[in-house]
Short mmCIF file of N, CA, C and O in Angstrom, two decimals:
data_model
loop_
_atom_site.label_atom_id
_atom_site.label_comp_id
_atom_site.label_asym_id
_atom_site.label_seq_id
_atom_site.Cartn_x
_atom_site.Cartn_y
_atom_site.Cartn_z
N MET A 1 -13.92 9.44 -8.04
CA MET A 1 -12.78 8.44 -8.50
C MET A 1 -12.83 7.45 -6.71
O MET A 1 -13.55 8.00 -5.86
N SER A 2 -12.87 6.41 -7.03
CA SER A 2 -13.30 5.50 -5.56
C SER A 2 -12.31 5.37 -4.98
O SER A 2 -11.38 4.71 -5.46
N ARG A 3 -12.41 5.43 -3.94
CA ARG A 3 -11.25 4.96 -2.41
C ARG A 3 -11.10 3.90 -2.53
O ARG A 3 -10.59 3.53 -1.26
N ASP A 4 -12.41 3.03 -2.71
CA ASP A 4 -12.51 1.80 -2.79
C ASP A 4 -11.43 1.20 -2.37
O ASP A 4 -10.92 -0.18 -1.44
N LEU A 5 -10.68 1.04 -3.62
CA LEU A 5 -8.95 0.39 -3.79
C LEU A 5 -8.50 0.66 -2.53
O LEU A 5 -7.36 -0.26 -1.94
N LEU A 6 -7.97 1.79 -2.18
CA LEU A 6 -7.37 2.32 -1.35
C LEU A 6 -7.57 1.44 0.31
O LEU A 6 -6.96 0.87 0.70
N VAL A 7 -9.23 1.09 0.43
CA VAL A 7 -9.45 0.72 1.48
C VAL A 7 -9.40 -0.61 1.57
O VAL A 7 -8.47 -1.46 2.60
N ARG A 8 -9.23 -1.36 -0.05
CA ARG A 8 -8.79 -2.75 0.31
C ARG A 8 -7.24 -2.88 0.42
O ARG A 8 -6.81 -3.99 1.27
N ALA A 9 -6.47 -2.12 -0.06
CA ALA A 9 -4.99 -1.94 0.24
C ALA A 9 -4.76 -1.65 1.76
O ALA A 9 -3.89 -2.62 2.20
N ILE A 10 -5.13 -1.03 2.22
CA ILE A 10 -5.15 -0.85 3.79
C ILE A 10 -5.60 -2.31 4.00
O ILE A 10 -4.81 -2.85 5.32
N ASP A 11 -6.73 -3.12 4.26
CA ASP A 11 -7.26 -4.40 4.50
C ASP A 11 -5.89 -5.38 4.25
O ASP A 11 -5.80 -6.07 5.25
N ALA A 12 -5.48 -5.30 3.10
CA ALA A 12 -4.58 -6.22 3.03
C ALA A 12 -3.04 -5.91 3.04
O ALA A 12 -2.47 -7.14 4.11
N VAL A 13 -2.83 -4.59 3.78
CA VAL A 13 -1.73 -4.06 4.39
C VAL A 13 -1.37 -4.58 6.08
O VAL A 13 -1.07 -5.47 6.72
N GLU A 14 -2.74 -4.57 6.30
CA GLU A 14 -3.40 -5.39 7.71
C GLU A 14 -3.36 -6.53 8.22
O GLU A 14 -2.76 -7.44 9.26
N THR A 15 -3.88 -7.19 7.03
CA THR A 15 -3.38 -8.64 7.06
C THR A 15 -2.42 -9.07 6.93
O THR A 15 -1.51 -10.25 7.84
N ALA A 16 -1.16 -8.86 6.24
CA ALA A 16 0.06 -9.13 6.28
C ALA A 16 0.50 -8.60 7.56
O ALA A 16 1.76 -9.11 8.32
N ARG A 17 0.33 -7.53 8.08
CA ARG A 17 0.82 -7.37 9.66
C ARG A 17 0.21 -8.13 10.53
O ARG A 17 0.95 -8.66 11.63
N ASP A 18 -1.10 -8.88 10.64
CA ASP A 18 -0.72 -9.68 11.33
C ASP A 18 -0.28 -10.75 11.13
O ASP A 18 -0.72 -11.19 11.86
N ALA A 19 -0.20 -10.76 9.83
CA ALA A 19 0.32 -12.67 9.67
C ALA A 19 1.83 -12.88 9.49
O ALA A 19 2.26 -13.78 10.08
N THR A 20 2.42 -11.35 9.93
CA THR A 20 3.97 -11.82 9.88
C THR A 20 4.36 -11.74 11.60
O THR A 20 4.05 -12.20 12.42
N THR A 21 5.49 -12.69 11.37
CA THR A 21 6.02 -13.34 12.64
C THR A 21 7.23 -12.48 13.28
O THR A 21 7.66 -12.14 14.51
N SER A 22 7.57 -11.10 12.26
CA SER A 22 9.08 -10.36 12.94
C SER A 22 8.08 -8.98 13.06
O SER A 22 7.19 -8.15 12.32
N SER A 23 8.41 -8.40 14.62
CA SER A 23 7.93 -7.19 14.95
C SER A 23 8.10 -6.29 14.17
O SER A 23 7.99 -5.31 14.41
N ASP A 24 9.70 -6.40 13.97
CA ASP A 24 10.16 -5.10 13.07
C ASP A 24 8.91 -5.17 11.45
O ASP A 24 8.67 -4.13 11.27
N LYS A 25 8.97 -6.22 10.83
CA LYS A 25 8.03 -5.99 10.08
C LYS A 25 6.52 -4.90 10.25
O LYS A 25 6.21 -4.84 9.90
N ARG A 26 5.96 -6.14 11.47
CA ARG A 26 5.35 -5.56 12.28
C ARG A 26 4.99 -4.08 12.04
O ARG A 26 3.74 -3.43 11.72
N ASP A 27 5.67 -3.55 12.84
CA ASP A 27 6.11 -2.25 13.00
C ASP A 27 6.00 -1.42 11.55
O ASP A 27 4.78 -0.06 11.59
N ARG A 28 6.67 -1.77 10.67
CA ARG A 28 7.09 -1.16 9.41
C ARG A 28 5.29 -0.79 9.37
O ARG A 28 5.24 0.07 8.43
N LEU A 29 4.80 -2.32 8.67
CA LEU A 29 3.37 -2.37 8.57
C LEU A 29 2.14 -1.49 9.15
O LEU A 29 1.15 -1.14 8.58
N GLU A 30 2.50 -1.37 10.23
CA GLU A 30 1.51 -0.37 11.05
C GLU A 30 2.02 1.03 10.25
O GLU A 30 0.50 1.56 10.45
N GLN A 31 3.03 1.24 9.97
CA GLN A 31 3.02 3.04 9.96
C GLN A 31 2.48 3.23 8.36
O GLN A 31 2.39 4.04 8.29
N LEU A 32 3.07 1.93 7.62
CA LEU A 32 2.77 1.86 6.43
C LEU A 32 0.96 2.05 6.17
O LEU A 32 0.51 2.96 5.41
N GLY A 33 0.87 1.22 6.73
CA GLY A 33 -0.98 1.47 7.21
C GLY A 33 -1.55 2.41 7.46
O GLY A 33 -2.52 3.24 6.75
N SER A 34 -0.60 3.08 8.28
CA SER A 34 -1.09 4.66 9.01
C SER A 34 -1.23 5.41 7.32
O SER A 34 -1.91 6.49 7.23
N GLN A 35 0.07 5.34 6.86
CA GLN A 35 -0.11 6.28 5.99
C GLN A 35 -0.80 6.29 4.80
O GLN A 35 -1.60 7.46 4.20
N LEU A 36 -0.92 5.00 4.38
CA LEU A 36 -1.89 4.58 3.43
C LEU A 36 -3.24 4.86 4.09
O LEU A 36 -4.27 5.84 2.99
N GLN A 37 -3.64 4.82 4.91
CA GLN A 37 -5.24 5.49 5.56
C GLN A 37 -5.25 7.08 5.80
O GLN A 37 -6.26 7.73 5.32
N ALA A 38 -4.16 7.55 5.83
CA ALA A 38 -4.21 8.77 5.96
C ALA A 38 -4.47 9.47 4.24
O ALA A 38 -5.19 10.74 3.84
N GLN A 39 -3.79 8.96 3.82
CA GLN A 39 -4.10 9.66 1.99
C GLN A 39 -5.19 8.93 1.61
O GLN A 39 -5.94 9.45 0.74
N ALA A 40 -6.02 7.94 1.76
CA ALA A 40 -7.66 7.60 1.70
C ALA A 40 -8.41 8.47 2.53
O ALA A 40 -9.46 8.51 1.42
N ASP A 41 -8.10 9.28 3.78
CA ASP A 41 -8.60 9.75 3.82
C ASP A 41 -8.72 11.42 3.93
O ASP A 41 -9.55 12.41 3.91
N ARG A 42 -7.64 11.70 2.67
CA ARG A 42 -7.56 13.27 2.48
C ARG A 42 -8.73 13.84 1.92
O ARG A 42 -9.46 13.01 0.63
N ASP A 43 -9.06 14.92 1.69
CA ASP A 43 -10.35 15.70 1.61
C ASP A 43 -9.97 15.90 -0.48
O ASP A 43 -10.68 15.58 -1.13
N ALA A 44 -8.26 15.91 -0.48
CA ALA A 44 -7.70 16.13 -2.01
C ALA A 44 -8.03 14.86 -2.17
O ALA A 44 -7.56 14.22 -1.49
N THR A 45 -7.19 15.14 -3.58
CA THR A 45 -6.82 14.00 -4.39
C THR A 45 -5.32 12.94 -3.53
O THR A 45 -4.56 13.70 -2.92
N PRO A 46 -5.45 12.06 -3.02
CA PRO A 46 -4.36 11.62 -2.56
C PRO A 46 -3.31 11.45 -3.35
O PRO A 46 -2.74 11.74 -4.79
N ALA A 47 -2.10 11.88 -2.90
CA ALA A 47 -0.82 12.10 -3.55
C ALA A 47 0.31 11.02 -4.44
O ALA A 47 0.27 10.19 -3.50
N LEU A 48 0.43 11.60 -5.16
CA LEU A 48 1.25 10.32 -6.13
C LEU A 48 2.19 9.76 -5.43
O LEU A 48 2.33 8.62 -5.52
N GLY A 49 3.17 10.87 -5.01
CA GLY A 49 3.98 10.43 -4.56
C GLY A 49 4.40 9.55 -3.22
O GLY A 49 5.10 8.77 -3.12
N ALA A 50 3.61 9.92 -2.38
CA ALA A 50 3.08 9.01 -0.89
C ALA A 50 2.59 7.79 -1.44
O ALA A 50 2.96 6.84 -0.88
N LEU A 51 1.91 7.38 -2.44
CA LEU A 51 1.02 6.21 -2.76
C LEU A 51 1.92 5.48 -3.21
O LEU A 51 2.45 4.42 -3.28
N ASP A 52 2.94 6.26 -4.14
CA ASP A 52 4.21 5.60 -5.15
C ASP A 52 5.20 5.10 -3.85
O ASP A 52 5.93 4.05 -3.95
N ARG A 53 5.58 5.95 -3.35
CA ARG A 53 6.64 5.40 -1.65
C ARG A 53 6.02 4.39 -0.82
O ARG A 53 6.94 3.53 -0.99
N ILE A 54 4.47 4.64 -1.06
CA ILE A 54 4.48 3.15 0.19
C ILE A 54 4.12 2.07 -1.04
O ILE A 54 4.95 1.17 -0.23
N GLN A 55 4.03 2.32 -1.96
CA GLN A 55 3.71 0.92 -2.72
C GLN A 55 5.52 0.57 -2.81
O GLN A 55 6.09 -1.06 -2.77
N THR A 56 6.43 1.11 -2.72
CA THR A 56 7.85 0.53 -3.11
C THR A 56 8.32 0.05 -1.73
O THR A 56 8.80 -1.14 -1.48
N LYS A 57 7.59 0.51 -0.87
CA LYS A 57 8.56 0.28 0.86
C LYS A 57 7.44 -1.08 0.84
O LYS A 57 8.28 -1.96 1.70
N LEU A 58 6.16 -1.39 0.69
CA LEU A 58 5.65 -2.49 0.58
C LEU A 58 6.37 -3.96 -0.12
O LEU A 58 6.34 -4.83 0.23
N ARG A 59 6.96 -3.40 -1.30
CA ARG A 59 7.68 -4.55 -2.10
C ARG A 59 8.88 -4.78 -1.45
O ARG A 59 8.99 -5.63 -1.58
N GLU A 60 9.37 -3.65 -0.85
CA GLU A 60 11.07 -3.84 -0.16
C GLU A 60 10.69 -5.10 0.71
O GLU A 60 11.08 -5.92 1.30
N ILE A 61 9.50 -4.62 1.52
CA ILE A 61 8.84 -5.75 2.52
C ILE A 61 8.44 -7.06 2.40
O ILE A 61 9.13 -8.23 2.68
N GLU A 62 7.83 -7.29 1.35
CA GLU A 62 7.48 -8.28 -0.18
C GLU A 62 8.76 -9.34 0.00
O GLU A 62 8.77 -10.19 -0.27
N ASP A 63 9.51 -8.32 -0.76
CA ASP A 63 10.80 -8.72 -1.43
C ASP A 63 11.65 -9.39 0.17
O ASP A 63 12.58 -10.63 0.01
N ASP A 64 11.46 -9.44 0.95
CA ASP A 64 12.20 -9.88 1.96
C ASP A 64 11.61 -10.70 3.30
O ASP A 64 12.33 -10.54 4.43
N THR A 65 10.38 -11.03 2.63
CA THR A 65 10.06 -11.99 3.71
C THR A 65 9.73 -13.29 2.64
O THR A 65 9.82 -13.20 2.06
N ASP A 66 9.60 -14.55 3.92
CA ASP A 66 9.31 -15.78 3.03
C ASP A 66 8.20 -16.60 3.36
O ASP A 66 7.61 -17.25 3.51
N GLU A 67 7.16 -15.54 3.93
CA GLU A 67 6.00 -16.12 4.66
C GLU A 67 4.61 -15.49 3.69
O GLU A 67 4.49 -14.46 3.40
N GLU A 68 4.21 -16.70 3.25
CA GLU A 68 3.35 -16.96 1.86
C GLU A 68 2.62 -16.13 2.31
O GLU A 68 2.24 -15.07 1.34
N THR A 69 2.15 -15.80 3.31
CA THR A 69 0.82 -14.84 3.47
C THR A 69 0.80 -13.59 3.60
O THR A 69 0.37 -12.66 3.13
N VAL A 70 1.83 -13.17 4.11
CA VAL A 70 2.37 -11.96 4.00
C VAL A 70 2.83 -11.40 2.38
O VAL A 70 2.53 -10.52 2.20
N THR A 71 3.34 -12.20 1.79
CA THR A 71 3.61 -11.80 0.54
C THR A 71 2.64 -11.96 0.05
O THR A 71 2.30 -10.62 -1.29
N ASP A 72 1.59 -12.58 -0.05
CA ASP A 72 0.31 -12.98 -0.89
C ASP A 72 -0.57 -11.57 -0.73
O ASP A 72 -0.62 -10.76 -1.30
N ALA A 73 -0.53 -11.24 0.70
CA ALA A 73 -1.25 -9.90 0.95
C ALA A 73 -0.74 -8.60 0.31
O ALA A 73 -1.14 -7.97 -0.06
N LEU A 74 1.10 -8.65 0.63
CA LEU A 74 1.04 -7.17 0.04
C LEU A 74 1.14 -7.19 -1.42
O LEU A 74 0.87 -6.24 -1.70
N ALA A 75 1.24 -8.05 -2.04
CA ALA A 75 1.11 -8.17 -3.76
C ALA A 75 0.14 -7.68 -3.96
O ALA A 75 -0.28 -6.49 -4.45
N GLU A 76 -1.25 -8.13 -2.77
CA GLU A 76 -2.72 -7.62 -3.35
C GLU A 76 -2.75 -6.41 -2.95
O GLU A 76 -3.12 -5.43 -3.82
N ALA A 77 -1.60 -5.51 -1.48
CA ALA A 77 -2.11 -4.44 -1.67
C ALA A 77 -1.37 -3.43 -2.86
O ALA A 77 -2.27 -2.44 -3.10
N ARG A 78 -0.11 -4.08 -2.84
CA ARG A 78 0.74 -3.08 -4.17
C ARG A 78 -0.43 -2.89 -5.61
O ARG A 78 -0.89 -2.04 -5.76
N GLU A 79 -1.31 -4.14 -5.42
CA GLU A 79 -2.17 -4.30 -7.16
C GLU A 79 -3.15 -3.30 -7.18
O GLU A 79 -3.89 -2.62 -7.69
N HIS A 80 -3.48 -3.82 -5.82
CA HIS A 80 -4.91 -2.20 -5.58
C HIS A 80 -4.48 -0.71 -5.60
O HIS A 80 -5.35 0.14 -5.79
N ILE A 81 -3.23 -0.99 -5.09
CA ILE A 81 -3.00 0.60 -5.25
C ILE A 81 -2.81 1.12 -6.64
O ILE A 81 -3.13 2.31 -6.74
N LEU A 82 -2.08 0.17 -7.01
CA LEU A 82 -2.27 0.28 -8.31
C LEU A 82 -3.06 0.74 -9.49
O LEU A 82 -3.29 1.50 -10.60
N SER A 83 -4.01 -0.10 -9.32
CA SER A 83 -5.45 -0.11 -9.79
C SER A 83 -6.01 1.11 -9.51
O SER A 83 -6.85 2.57 -10.34
N PHE A 84 -5.79 1.87 -8.10
CA PHE A 84 -5.90 3.38 -7.92
C PHE A 84 -5.62 3.88 -7.93
O PHE A 84 -6.23 5.15 -9.32
N LEU A 85 -4.31 4.32 -8.68
CA LEU A 85 -3.31 5.12 -9.36
C LEU A 85 -3.70 5.29 -10.97
O LEU A 85 -3.95 5.97 -11.66
N GLY A 86 -4.00 4.13 -11.25
CA GLY A 86 -4.98 4.08 -12.92
C GLY A 86 -6.09 4.48 -13.22
O GLY A 86 -6.65 5.18 -14.01
N THR A 87 -6.91 4.69 -11.75
CA THR A 87 -8.52 5.45 -12.45
C THR A 87 -8.21 7.27 -11.69
O THR A 87 -9.22 7.84 -12.17
N LEU A 88 -7.55 7.72 -11.85
CA LEU A 88 -6.74 8.91 -11.67
C LEU A 88 -6.32 9.63 -12.99
O LEU A 88 -5.67 8.94 -13.75
N ASP A 89 -6.67 11.05 -13.17
CA ASP A 89 -6.44 11.63 -14.42
C ASP A 89 -4.62 12.03 -14.30
O ASP A 89 -4.13 11.99 -13.34
N ASP A 90 -3.96 11.89 -15.61
CA ASP A 90 -2.71 11.77 -15.01
C ASP A 90 -1.92 12.75 -15.12
O ASP A 90 -0.83 13.32 -14.45
N ARG A 91 -2.39 13.82 -15.52
CA ARG A 91 -2.15 15.22 -15.02
C ARG A 91 -0.94 16.14 -15.66
O ARG A 91 0.33 16.49 -15.12
N GLY A 92 -0.23 15.34 -17.22
CA GLY A 92 0.17 15.07 -17.35
C GLY A 92 1.82 14.04 -16.78
O GLY A 92 2.83 14.20 -17.74
N MET A 93 1.41 13.69 -16.21
CA MET A 93 2.53 12.87 -15.22
C MET A 93 2.13 11.01 -16.00
O MET A 93 0.90 10.45 -16.23
N LYS A 94 3.17 10.32 -16.31
CA LYS A 94 3.12 9.02 -16.77
C LYS A 94 2.89 7.63 -15.60
O LYS A 94 3.92 8.46 -14.27
N GLN A 95 1.43 7.39 -15.31
CA GLN A 95 1.83 6.12 -14.47
C GLN A 95 2.57 5.52 -14.52
O GLN A 95 2.50 4.77 -15.43
N HIS A 96 2.83 4.60 -13.53
CA HIS A 96 3.44 3.13 -13.83
C HIS A 96 2.96 2.03 -13.21
O HIS A 96 2.07 2.19 -12.06
#
């Protein structure tokens, strides 16, 4: 399985973090980027629940901003995460 998609998601989160004018959003994106990096660096398969929570939080930030660069970067990050999840065996779990 390729973790390149997670690395691309991390890059997109960093782009959003650097583009936002909100210090609160910048802090939240820094934390989410770190969480995503931790998942990408795991020896084991990244935790599906953790990736889902990260994706949900990215969507919340995306919905709460009117900064186009930020929303575009977060949509890109979420798409990369979703694409990564699509590469995993479902192990009996339904992917969304």
